[in-house]
mmCIF file of C-alpha atoms and ligand atoms in Angstrom:
data_model
loop_
_atom_site.group_PDB
_atom_site.id
_atom_site.type_symbol
_atom_site.label_atom_id
_atom_site.label_comp_id
_atom_site.label_asym_id
_atom_site.label_seq_id
_atom_site.Cartn_x
_atom_site.Cartn_y
_atom_site.Cartn_z
ATOM 1 C CA MET A 1 6.445 -17.992 12.003
ATOM 2 C CA SER A 2 3.086 -16.757 13.484
ATOM 3 C CA GLY A 3 5.788 -14.318 15.079
ATOM 4 C CA ARG A 4 6.124 -12.507 11.795
ATOM 5 C CA LEU A 5 2.096 -10.878 12.194
ATOM 6 C CA ASN A 6 2.823 -10.079 15.675
ATOM 7 C CA GLU A 7 6.148 -8.658 15.326
ATOM 8 C CA ALA A 8 4.875 -6.416 12.292
ATOM 9 C CA ARG A 9 5.034 -2.542 12.986
ATOM 10 C CA ARG A 10 2.741 -1.741 10.033
ATOM 11 C CA VAL A 11 0.244 -4.092 8.328
ATOM 12 C CA VAL A 12 -2.115 -4.800 5.392
ATOM 13 C CA ILE A 13 -4.752 -6.559 5.181
ATOM 14 C CA LYS A 14 -5.973 -7.547 1.984
ATOM 15 C CA ILE A 15 -9.944 -8.872 2.147
ATOM 16 C CA GLY A 16 -11.231 -10.655 -0.894
ATOM 17 C CA SER A 17 -14.610 -10.135 -2.311
ATOM 18 C CA SER A 18 -15.753 -13.582 -1.938
ATOM 19 C CA THR A 19 -14.433 -13.904 1.808
ATOM 20 C CA LEU A 20 -16.269 -10.560 2.448
ATOM 21 C CA VAL A 21 -19.571 -10.550 0.533
ATOM 22 C CA ALA A 22 -21.967 -13.302 0.825
ATOM 23 C CA PRO A 23 -23.472 -14.526 -2.382
ATOM 24 C CA GLU A 24 -26.762 -13.534 -2.039
ATOM 25 C CA GLY A 25 -24.402 -10.020 -2.083
ATOM 26 C CA GLU A 26 -24.700 -8.864 1.388
ATOM 27 C CA PRO A 27 -21.500 -8.343 3.655
ATOM 28 C CA ARG A 28 -20.885 -11.153 6.370
ATOM 29 C CA ARG A 29 -21.202 -8.885 8.853
ATOM 30 C CA VAL A 30 -20.709 -11.067 11.705
ATOM 31 C CA TRP A 31 -17.728 -12.504 10.234
ATOM 32 C CA LEU A 32 -16.579 -8.729 9.550
ATOM 33 C CA ASN A 33 -17.172 -7.991 13.311
ATOM 34 C CA GLY A 34 -14.645 -10.691 14.439
ATOM 35 C CA LEU A 35 -12.088 -9.312 11.561
ATOM 36 C CA ALA A 36 -12.607 -5.664 12.879
ATOM 37 C CA ALA A 37 -11.800 -7.247 16.842
ATOM 38 C CA ASP A 38 -8.529 -8.728 15.556
ATOM 39 C CA ILE A 39 -7.583 -5.461 13.836
ATOM 40 C CA ALA A 40 -8.258 -3.750 16.888
ATOM 41 C CA ALA A 41 -6.301 -6.349 18.845
ATOM 42 C CA LEU A 42 -2.767 -5.881 16.464
ATOM 43 C CA LYS A 43 -3.711 -2.054 16.804
ATOM 44 C CA ALA A 44 -3.597 -2.159 20.802
ATOM 45 C CA GLN A 45 -0.216 -4.183 20.432
ATOM 46 C CA GLY A 46 0.926 -1.229 18.891
ATOM 47 C CA ALA A 47 0.801 -2.250 14.928
ATOM 48 C CA ASP A 48 -0.339 0.635 12.080
ATOM 49 C CA VAL A 49 -3.366 -1.729 10.374
ATOM 50 C CA VAL A 50 -3.833 -0.453 6.761
ATOM 51 C CA VAL A 51 -6.946 -2.479 4.989
ATOM 52 C CA VAL A 52 -7.287 -3.294 1.249
ATOM 53 C CA SER A 53 -10.992 -4.339 0.703
ATOM 54 C CA SER A 54 -12.448 -5.898 -2.440
ATOM 55 C CA GLY A 55 -16.151 -6.435 -2.516
ATOM 56 C CA ALA A 56 -17.971 -3.055 -4.144
ATOM 57 C CA ILE A 57 -18.652 -4.695 -7.549
ATOM 58 C CA ALA A 58 -19.752 -7.782 -5.969
ATOM 59 C CA LEU A 59 -21.862 -5.782 -3.266
ATOM 60 C CA GLY A 60 -23.128 -3.455 -5.833
ATOM 61 C CA ARG A 61 -24.106 -6.010 -8.910
ATOM 62 C CA ARG A 62 -26.748 -7.075 -6.633
ATOM 63 C CA ARG A 63 -27.969 -4.437 -5.667
ATOM 64 C CA LEU A 64 -28.456 -3.440 -9.396
ATOM 65 C CA LYS A 65 -29.830 -6.889 -10.152
ATOM 66 C CA LEU A 66 -27.208 -7.306 -12.780
ATOM 67 C CA ALA A 67 -27.234 -10.948 -13.959
ATOM 68 C CA SER A 68 -24.387 -13.384 -12.866
ATOM 69 C CA GLY A 69 -21.458 -14.043 -14.913
ATOM 70 C CA ALA A 70 -18.792 -11.564 -16.510
ATOM 71 C CA LEU A 71 -19.841 -8.065 -16.433
ATOM 72 C CA LYS A 72 -18.991 -5.368 -18.996
ATOM 73 C CA LEU A 73 -16.684 -2.814 -17.920
ATOM 74 C CA GLU A 74 -19.138 -0.370 -17.543
ATOM 75 C CA GLU A 75 -21.249 -2.314 -15.667
ATOM 76 C CA ALA A 76 -18.578 -3.495 -13.163
ATOM 77 C CA GLN A 77 -17.863 0.487 -12.775
ATOM 78 C CA ALA A 78 -21.464 1.032 -12.248
ATOM 79 C CA ALA A 79 -21.506 -1.533 -9.776
ATOM 80 C CA ALA A 80 -18.456 -0.614 -7.935
ATOM 81 C CA SER A 81 -20.066 2.946 -7.532
ATOM 82 C CA VAL A 82 -23.169 1.398 -5.878
ATOM 83 C CA GLY A 83 -21.087 -1.160 -4.215
ATOM 84 C CA GLN A 84 -18.713 0.898 -2.249
ATOM 85 C CA ILE A 85 -20.877 3.077 -0.232
ATOM 86 C CA ALA A 86 -22.457 -0.246 1.118
ATOM 87 C CA LEU A 87 -18.787 -1.428 1.723
ATOM 88 C CA ALA A 88 -17.616 1.841 3.436
ATOM 89 C CA GLU A 89 -20.729 1.302 5.365
ATOM 90 C CA ALA A 90 -19.865 -2.232 6.554
ATOM 91 C CA TRP A 91 -16.731 -1.369 7.194
ATOM 92 C CA THR A 92 -17.555 1.736 9.301
ATOM 93 C CA GLU A 93 -20.103 -0.306 11.695
ATOM 94 C CA ALA A 94 -17.487 -3.234 12.168
ATOM 95 C CA LEU A 95 -14.750 -1.038 13.061
ATOM 96 C CA ALA A 96 -16.815 1.111 15.235
ATOM 97 C CA ALA A 97 -17.974 -1.777 16.918
ATOM 98 C CA ASN A 98 -14.625 -2.331 17.976
ATOM 99 C CA GLY A 99 -14.108 1.400 19.086
ATOM 100 C CA LEU A 100 -12.493 2.420 15.583
ATOM 101 C CA THR A 101 -12.698 4.680 12.962
ATOM 102 C CA ALA A 102 -12.665 3.783 9.347
ATOM 103 C CA ALA A 103 -11.244 6.228 6.494
ATOM 104 C CA GLN A 104 -12.007 5.452 2.948
ATOM 105 C CA ILE A 105 -9.626 5.952 0.437
ATOM 106 C CA LEU A 106 -9.890 5.117 -3.360
ATOM 107 C CA LEU A 107 -6.862 4.604 -5.289
ATOM 108 C CA THR A 108 -5.898 4.859 -8.653
ATOM 109 C CA LEU A 109 -2.926 2.866 -10.691
ATOM 110 C CA ASP A 110 -1.578 6.070 -11.237
ATOM 111 C CA ASP A 111 -1.661 7.247 -7.029
ATOM 112 C CA THR A 112 1.061 4.751 -6.717
ATOM 113 C CA GLU A 113 3.262 5.033 -9.795
ATOM 114 C CA GLU A 114 3.771 8.739 -10.330
ATOM 115 C CA ARG A 115 5.671 9.832 -7.686
ATOM 116 C CA ARG A 116 3.985 13.267 -6.975
ATOM 117 C CA ARG A 117 0.725 11.638 -6.262
ATOM 118 C CA TYR A 118 2.205 8.907 -4.444
ATOM 119 C CA LEU A 119 3.687 11.220 -1.895
ATOM 120 C CA ASN A 120 0.437 12.652 -1.526
ATOM 121 C CA ALA A 121 -1.574 9.583 -1.047
ATOM 122 C CA ARG A 122 1.715 8.192 1.492
ATOM 123 C CA ALA A 123 1.443 11.125 3.519
ATOM 124 C CA THR A 124 -2.626 10.882 3.902
ATOM 125 C CA ILE A 125 -2.016 7.898 5.283
ATOM 126 C CA GLY A 126 0.631 8.325 7.570
ATOM 127 C CA ALA A 127 -1.693 11.124 8.992
ATOM 128 C CA LEU A 128 -4.692 8.768 9.123
ATOM 129 C CA LEU A 129 -2.145 6.327 10.855
ATOM 130 C CA THR A 130 -0.989 9.222 13.312
ATOM 131 C CA LEU A 131 -4.326 9.870 13.873
ATOM 132 C CA ASN A 132 -5.466 6.102 15.120
ATOM 133 C CA ALA A 133 -7.804 5.766 11.894
ATOM 134 C CA VAL A 134 -7.973 2.609 9.883
ATOM 135 C CA PRO A 135 -7.778 3.462 6.368
ATOM 136 C CA VAL A 136 -9.681 1.101 4.550
ATOM 137 C CA ILE A 137 -8.361 1.370 0.580
ATOM 138 C CA ASN A 138 -9.753 0.167 -2.625
ATOM 139 C CA GLU A 139 -9.065 0.799 -6.115
ATOM 140 C CA ASN A 140 -11.057 3.608 -7.817
ATOM 141 C CA ASP A 141 -13.105 1.327 -9.743
ATOM 142 C CA THR A 142 -15.630 4.154 -11.421
ATOM 143 C CA VAL A 143 -13.051 6.153 -13.182
ATOM 144 C CA ALA A 144 -10.208 3.665 -13.923
ATOM 145 C CA THR A 145 -10.446 2.839 -17.225
ATOM 146 C CA ALA A 146 -9.064 -0.912 -18.633
ATOM 147 C CA GLU A 147 -5.694 0.265 -19.890
ATOM 148 C CA ILE A 148 -4.976 1.750 -15.918
ATOM 149 C CA ARG A 149 -6.296 -0.559 -13.876
ATOM 150 C CA PHE A 150 -5.171 -2.514 -11.580
ATOM 151 C CA GLY A 151 -7.919 -4.889 -11.972
ATOM 152 C CA ASP A 152 -6.966 -6.958 -8.791
ATOM 153 C CA ASN A 153 -6.624 -5.685 -5.138
ATOM 154 C CA ASP A 154 -3.786 -8.423 -4.906
ATOM 155 C CA ARG A 155 -1.357 -6.216 -6.692
ATOM 156 C CA LEU A 156 -2.773 -2.924 -5.076
ATOM 157 C CA ALA A 157 -2.396 -3.923 -1.843
ATOM 158 C CA ALA A 158 1.397 -4.801 -2.664
ATOM 159 C CA ARG A 159 1.799 -1.426 -3.755
ATOM 160 C CA VAL A 160 0.100 -0.078 -0.589
ATOM 161 C CA ALA A 161 2.500 -1.718 1.586
ATOM 162 C CA ALA A 162 5.340 -1.123 -0.547
ATOM 163 C CA MET A 163 4.146 2.750 -0.473
ATOM 164 C CA ILE A 164 3.747 2.934 3.241
ATOM 165 C CA GLY A 165 6.508 0.880 4.079
ATOM 166 C CA ALA A 166 4.413 -1.598 5.560
ATOM 167 C CA ASP A 167 6.552 -5.082 6.757
ATOM 168 C CA ALA A 168 3.786 -7.563 6.598
ATOM 169 C CA LEU A 169 0.994 -7.763 4.048
ATOM 170 C CA VAL A 170 -1.951 -10.727 4.888
ATOM 171 C CA LEU A 171 -3.960 -11.477 1.747
ATOM 172 C CA LEU A 172 -7.261 -13.407 3.152
ATOM 173 C CA SER A 173 -8.820 -15.002 0.799
ATOM 174 C CA ASP A 174 -10.380 -18.066 -0.466
ATOM 175 C CA ILE A 175 -7.688 -20.548 -0.266
ATOM 176 C CA ASP A 176 -5.362 -21.114 2.722
ATOM 177 C CA GLY A 177 -1.983 -20.892 0.811
ATOM 178 C CA LEU A 178 0.412 -21.735 -1.868
ATOM 179 C CA TYR A 179 0.198 -25.670 -2.988
ATOM 180 C CA THR A 180 2.369 -27.672 -5.813
ATOM 181 C CA ASP A 181 -0.505 -27.866 -7.367
ATOM 182 C CA ASN A 182 -4.376 -27.194 -7.356
ATOM 183 C CA PRO A 183 -5.487 -29.263 -4.109
ATOM 184 C CA VAL A 184 -8.337 -29.634 -5.523
ATOM 185 C CA LYS A 185 -7.872 -31.557 -8.606
ATOM 186 C CA ASN A 186 -4.633 -33.408 -7.166
ATOM 187 C CA ALA A 187 -4.611 -35.214 -3.725
ATOM 188 C CA ASP A 188 -0.801 -35.106 -3.795
ATOM 189 C CA ALA A 189 -0.366 -31.462 -4.179
ATOM 190 C CA LYS A 190 1.810 -30.522 -1.164
ATOM 191 C CA PHE A 191 0.926 -26.760 1.055
ATOM 192 C CA LEU A 192 4.155 -24.833 1.341
ATOM 193 C CA PRO A 193 4.353 -23.023 4.713
ATOM 194 C CA GLU A 194 7.217 -20.822 3.639
ATOM 195 C CA ILE A 195 8.744 -19.325 0.443
ATOM 196 C CA ALA A 196 11.948 -18.070 0.452
ATOM 197 C CA GLU A 197 12.457 -17.167 -3.051
ATOM 198 C CA ILE A 198 9.994 -16.752 -5.708
ATOM 199 C CA THR A 199 11.707 -19.180 -8.243
ATOM 200 C CA PRO A 200 10.341 -20.194 -11.975
ATOM 201 C CA ALA A 201 9.578 -23.447 -10.528
ATOM 202 C CA ILE A 202 7.425 -21.518 -7.947
ATOM 203 C CA GLU A 203 5.439 -19.559 -10.793
ATOM 204 C CA ALA A 204 4.904 -22.227 -12.827
ATOM 205 C CA MET A 205 2.710 -24.201 -9.823
ATOM 206 C CA ALA A 206 0.722 -21.030 -9.358
ATOM 207 C CA GLY A 207 -2.834 -22.338 -10.345
ATOM 208 C CA ARG A 208 -5.779 -20.368 -11.681
ATOM 209 C CA PRO A 209 -8.505 -18.596 -9.832
ATOM 210 C CA GLY A 210 -10.686 -20.627 -7.817
ATOM 211 C CA SER A 211 -14.070 -18.492 -7.758
ATOM 212 C CA ASP A 212 -15.928 -16.290 -9.637
ATOM 213 C CA MET A 213 -15.791 -13.531 -7.276
ATOM 214 C CA GLY A 214 -12.773 -11.407 -7.051
ATOM 215 C CA SER A 215 -10.201 -11.676 -9.439
ATOM 216 C CA GLY A 216 -7.239 -12.631 -7.653
ATOM 217 C CA GLY A 217 -5.896 -16.244 -8.161
ATOM 218 C CA MET A 218 -2.538 -17.350 -7.658
ATOM 219 C CA VAL A 219 -0.555 -15.834 -10.306
ATOM 220 C CA THR A 220 -1.668 -12.390 -8.888
ATOM 221 C CA LYS A 221 -0.963 -13.393 -5.388
ATOM 222 C CA LEU A 222 2.340 -14.028 -6.786
ATOM 223 C CA LEU A 223 2.936 -11.252 -8.453
ATOM 224 C CA ALA A 224 1.999 -9.309 -5.435
ATOM 225 C CA ALA A 225 4.360 -11.313 -3.382
ATOM 226 C CA LYS A 226 7.239 -9.930 -5.841
ATOM 227 C CA ILE A 227 6.330 -6.107 -5.519
ATOM 228 C CA ALA A 228 6.227 -6.459 -1.389
ATOM 229 C CA THR A 229 8.682 -8.611 -0.976
ATOM 230 C CA ALA A 230 11.635 -6.654 -2.874
ATOM 231 C CA ALA A 231 10.041 -3.237 -0.853
ATOM 232 C CA GLY A 232 11.082 -5.451 2.288
ATOM 233 C CA CYS A 233 7.413 -6.456 3.320
ATOM 234 C CA HIS A 234 6.876 -10.216 4.196
ATOM 235 C CA MET A 235 3.668 -11.449 2.752
ATOM 236 C CA ALA A 236 0.862 -14.354 3.900
ATOM 237 C CA ILE A 237 -1.537 -15.960 2.022
ATOM 238 C CA ALA A 238 -4.210 -17.183 4.440
ATOM 239 C CA LEU A 239 -7.780 -18.440 4.510
ATOM 240 C CA GLY A 240 -10.304 -15.419 5.106
ATOM 241 C CA GLN A 241 -13.325 -17.044 5.300
ATOM 242 C CA ILE A 242 -12.859 -18.286 9.084
ATOM 243 C CA ASP A 243 -13.833 -16.979 12.417
ATOM 244 C CA ARG A 244 -10.696 -14.168 13.387
ATOM 245 C CA PRO A 245 -8.600 -15.273 10.543
ATOM 246 C CA LEU A 246 -6.024 -12.421 11.962
ATOM 247 C CA LYS A 247 -6.042 -14.434 15.421
ATOM 248 C CA ARG A 248 -5.554 -17.789 14.464
ATOM 249 C CA LEU A 249 -3.014 -16.554 11.539
ATOM 250 C CA ALA A 250 -0.968 -15.112 15.058
ATOM 251 C CA GLU A 251 -1.512 -17.916 16.572
ATOM 252 C CA GLY A 252 0.134 -20.059 14.060
ATOM 253 C CA GLY A 253 -2.755 -21.144 11.722
ATOM 254 C CA ARG A 254 -1.820 -22.428 8.439
ATOM 255 C CA CYS A 255 -0.619 -19.678 5.412
ATOM 256 C CA THR A 256 1.889 -19.524 3.227
ATOM 257 C CA TRP A 257 4.663 -16.760 4.106
ATOM 258 C CA VAL A 258 6.378 -15.235 1.175
ATOM 259 C CA LEU A 259 9.805 -13.799 2.691
ATOM 260 C CA ALA A 260 11.367 -10.767 1.740
ATOM 261 C CA LYS A 261 15.003 -10.439 1.994
ATOM 262 C CA SER A 262 15.424 -7.190 3.594
ATOM 263 C CA ASN A 263 13.528 -4.889 5.539
ATOM 264 C CA PRO A 264 11.388 -2.113 4.342
ATOM 265 C CA ALA A 265 13.873 1.395 5.627
ATOM 266 C CA ALA A 266 16.665 -0.761 3.850
ATOM 267 C CA ALA A 267 14.683 -1.664 0.878
ATOM 268 C CA ARG A 268 13.551 2.148 0.158
ATOM 269 C CA LYS A 269 16.648 3.242 0.987
ATOM 270 C CA GLN A 270 18.346 0.983 -1.677
ATOM 271 C CA TRP A 271 14.941 2.184 -3.892
ATOM 272 C CA ILE A 272 16.210 5.916 -3.297
ATOM 273 C CA LEU A 273 20.048 5.525 -3.885
ATOM 274 C CA GLY A 274 19.936 3.281 -6.849
ATOM 275 C CA ALA A 275 16.829 2.563 -8.776
ATOM 276 C CA LEU A 276 16.175 6.655 -9.375
ATOM 277 C CA LYS A 277 18.184 8.675 -11.511
ATOM 278 C CA PRO A 278 18.678 12.095 -10.215
ATOM 279 C CA ALA A 279 16.932 15.039 -11.681
ATOM 280 C CA GLY A 280 18.827 17.588 -10.029
ATOM 281 C CA THR A 281 20.454 19.098 -6.965
ATOM 282 C CA LEU A 282 20.127 20.867 -3.683
ATOM 283 C CA THR A 283 23.282 22.514 -2.306
ATOM 284 C CA LEU A 284 23.134 23.438 1.821
ATOM 285 C CA ASP A 285 24.634 25.563 4.409
ATOM 286 C CA ALA A 286 26.579 23.864 7.327
ATOM 287 C CA GLY A 287 23.634 23.808 9.685
ATOM 288 C CA ALA A 288 21.582 22.026 7.197
ATOM 289 C CA GLU A 289 24.290 19.451 6.808
ATOM 290 C CA THR A 290 24.390 19.133 10.629
ATOM 291 C CA ALA A 291 20.540 18.501 10.879
ATOM 292 C CA LEU A 292 20.381 16.062 7.906
ATOM 293 C CA ARG A 293 23.077 13.921 9.259
ATOM 294 C CA SER A 294 21.021 13.740 13.175
ATOM 295 C CA GLY A 295 18.416 12.536 11.164
ATOM 296 C CA LYS A 296 16.144 15.872 10.408
ATOM 297 C CA SER A 297 14.163 16.534 7.637
ATOM 298 C CA LEU A 298 15.594 19.125 5.070
ATOM 299 C CA LEU A 299 14.007 22.418 5.792
ATOM 300 C CA PRO A 300 14.368 25.165 2.681
ATOM 301 C CA ILE A 301 15.716 27.844 5.250
ATOM 302 C CA GLY A 302 19.095 25.644 4.863
ATOM 303 C CA VAL A 303 19.097 25.333 1.078
ATOM 304 C CA THR A 304 21.655 27.922 -0.546
ATOM 305 C CA ALA A 305 21.315 26.893 -4.478
ATOM 306 C CA VAL A 306 18.869 24.553 -6.702
ATOM 307 C CA ASP A 307 20.218 22.895 -9.762
ATOM 308 C CA GLY A 308 18.298 21.248 -12.676
ATOM 309 C CA ARG A 309 14.580 20.874 -13.628
ATOM 310 C CA PHE A 310 12.812 18.123 -11.860
ATOM 311 C CA GLU A 311 9.198 17.767 -10.481
ATOM 312 C CA ARG A 312 7.495 17.388 -7.289
ATOM 313 C CA GLY A 313 9.194 13.765 -6.204
ATOM 314 C CA ASP A 314 11.447 13.319 -8.503
ATOM 315 C CA ALA A 315 15.001 12.191 -6.483
ATOM 316 C CA VAL A 316 17.435 14.627 -5.981
ATOM 317 C CA ILE A 317 21.364 14.937 -4.991
ATOM 318 C CA VAL A 318 21.966 17.003 -1.794
ATOM 319 C CA ARG A 319 25.403 18.555 -1.263
ATOM 320 C CA GLY A 320 26.916 20.057 1.400
ATOM 321 C CA PRO A 321 28.771 23.743 1.385
ATOM 322 C CA SER A 322 31.885 22.104 0.312
ATOM 323 C CA GLY A 323 29.993 20.416 -2.601
ATOM 324 C CA ALA A 324 30.162 16.974 -1.377
ATOM 325 C CA GLU A 325 27.055 14.685 -1.830
ATOM 326 C CA ILE A 326 25.704 13.959 1.568
ATOM 327 C CA ALA A 327 22.295 12.552 0.856
ATOM 328 C CA ARG A 328 19.880 11.951 -2.062
ATOM 329 C CA GLY A 329 16.380 11.976 -1.461
ATOM 330 C CA LEU A 330 12.825 12.526 -2.965
ATOM 331 C CA VAL A 331 12.039 16.232 -3.390
ATOM 332 C CA ALA A 332 8.378 17.758 -2.167
ATOM 333 C CA TYR A 333 8.622 20.660 -4.615
ATOM 334 C CA ASP A 334 9.564 20.905 -8.120
ATOM 335 C CA SER A 335 12.407 23.137 -9.004
ATOM 336 C CA ASP A 336 10.777 26.502 -9.884
ATOM 337 C CA GLU A 337 9.404 26.143 -6.355
ATOM 338 C CA ALA A 338 12.350 24.977 -4.790
ATOM 339 C CA ARG A 339 14.150 27.953 -6.118
ATOM 340 C CA ARG A 340 11.544 30.741 -4.484
ATOM 341 C CA LEU A 341 12.053 29.061 -1.669
ATOM 342 C CA VAL A 342 15.611 28.829 -1.336
ATOM 343 C CA GLY A 343 16.558 30.262 2.393
ATOM 344 C CA ARG A 344 13.318 30.744 3.495
ATOM 345 C CA ARG A 345 11.657 29.937 6.508
ATOM 346 C CA SER A 346 8.873 26.889 6.918
ATOM 347 C CA SER A 347 6.513 29.890 7.914
ATOM 348 C CA GLU A 348 6.689 31.649 4.653
ATOM 349 C CA ILE A 349 6.013 28.981 2.318
ATOM 350 C CA GLU A 350 2.416 30.014 1.876
ATOM 351 C CA THR A 351 3.678 33.930 1.288
ATOM 352 C CA VAL A 352 6.192 32.535 -1.407
ATOM 353 C CA LEU A 353 4.008 30.008 -2.977
ATOM 354 C CA GLY A 354 0.429 31.102 -2.727
ATOM 355 C CA TYR A 355 -0.488 27.805 -0.980
ATOM 356 C CA PRO A 356 0.305 26.433 2.471
ATOM 357 C CA GLY A 357 3.520 23.754 1.196
ATOM 358 C CA ARG A 358 5.034 21.062 3.534
ATOM 359 C CA ALA A 359 7.324 22.543 5.818
ATOM 360 C CA ALA A 360 10.026 20.444 4.378
ATOM 361 C CA MET A 361 12.290 20.475 0.933
ATOM 362 C CA ILE A 362 12.926 16.879 1.812
ATOM 363 C CA HIS A 363 11.048 14.662 4.498
ATOM 364 C CA ARG A 364 13.263 12.510 6.783
ATOM 365 C CA ASP A 365 11.619 9.338 5.413
ATOM 366 C CA ASP A 366 12.578 10.484 1.854
ATOM 367 C CA LEU A 367 16.085 11.221 2.474
ATOM 368 C CA VAL A 368 19.242 8.985 2.516
ATOM 369 C CA VAL A 369 22.446 10.268 3.991
ATOM 370 C CA VAL A 370 25.161 8.592 2.047
HETATM 371 N N1 LIG B 401 -12.010 -3.732 -6.761
HETATM 372 C C1 LIG B 401 -12.508 -4.191 -6.718
HETATM 373 C C2 LIG B 401 -13.948 -4.223 -5.671
HETATM 374 O O1 LIG B 401 -14.130 -3.760 -5.126
HETATM 375 C C3 LIG B 401 -11.981 -5.776 -6.717
HETATM 376 C C4 LIG B 401 -11.083 -6.307 -7.424
HETATM 377 C C5 LIG B 401 -10.316 -7.338 -6.919
HETATM 378 O O2 LIG B 401 -11.515 -8.257 -6.922
HETATM 379 O O3 LIG B 401 -9.189 -7.837 -6.615
HETATM 380 O O4 LIG B 401 -14.809 -5.363 -6.097
#
């Protein structure tokens, strides 16, 4: 089981507030340095690593001298806006001490739900990973209103894992995994090292949050597991507040793995093919069909016709010169722009549209040949 982390090519690590922030409201810097060393070790093995870090509100509330207990939404948002600076600083320092560059990304629910923005966030994270930086993501708490909030970073981390095609998600929190009952209250509670399927019985076992610092209890962890595993990503729940938590996990330390039945590429393929209703059609010339079949992206120059009305990020059907469906994919331009780009070279995109768009009409990662 420990192999799951060692074998993963793209890993999302989520750190809870009570793990990262000490009770007096300061980051646990020595611990964080150890975690950054673990991240450096994973990267040295060739894995892409993305961090989802909570802690902005916990760091900010002490700096603003807010009383303990529940905060009003606007107080939490004010605390987040102060604390996010301290959080970014703590990560920048810890990663730099291990030779790594931190990159801050603040997301809202919309950024992971609406496909147009989803493509942007995905592309930016991809670019950062190519440049060898470590994206450190949090919810954009200061602008997200109650109705549109993730509220908990477990779910945000699962969405991020699905969005970037991660094959492992590790939730580092104040509990070492999932039990059949609350282990603090029931001495007979049994530890579950592996969950192959989230059944109603397992959901019924999930207790309530054990700490007042973060917002993720077992219920939210299982919700996150559903999102991650549906996207082909295995998820681990492990104790964060120990020295070198990822090293421990990789060496077979105690945790619960919730297993995905497929892998990210297959799950994404299924999502593009099955779950999304195509909003339009692109027809290609023979050269583009050949390029597509050999695994290349679809460039505007190979498109001969555009039908239907669609937005950037919508699913479209791709037809060959004979009219037969050859692929489906998420299109990088809306239908008006796509029409203007028919037959054009990628180098002409800026002249045609007035802004430097993406080179591909459909990027190969967003394309499934049928
Ligand atoms: N975004 C919140 C913060 O940084 C954390 C949400 C959570 O606890 O999951 O404080």
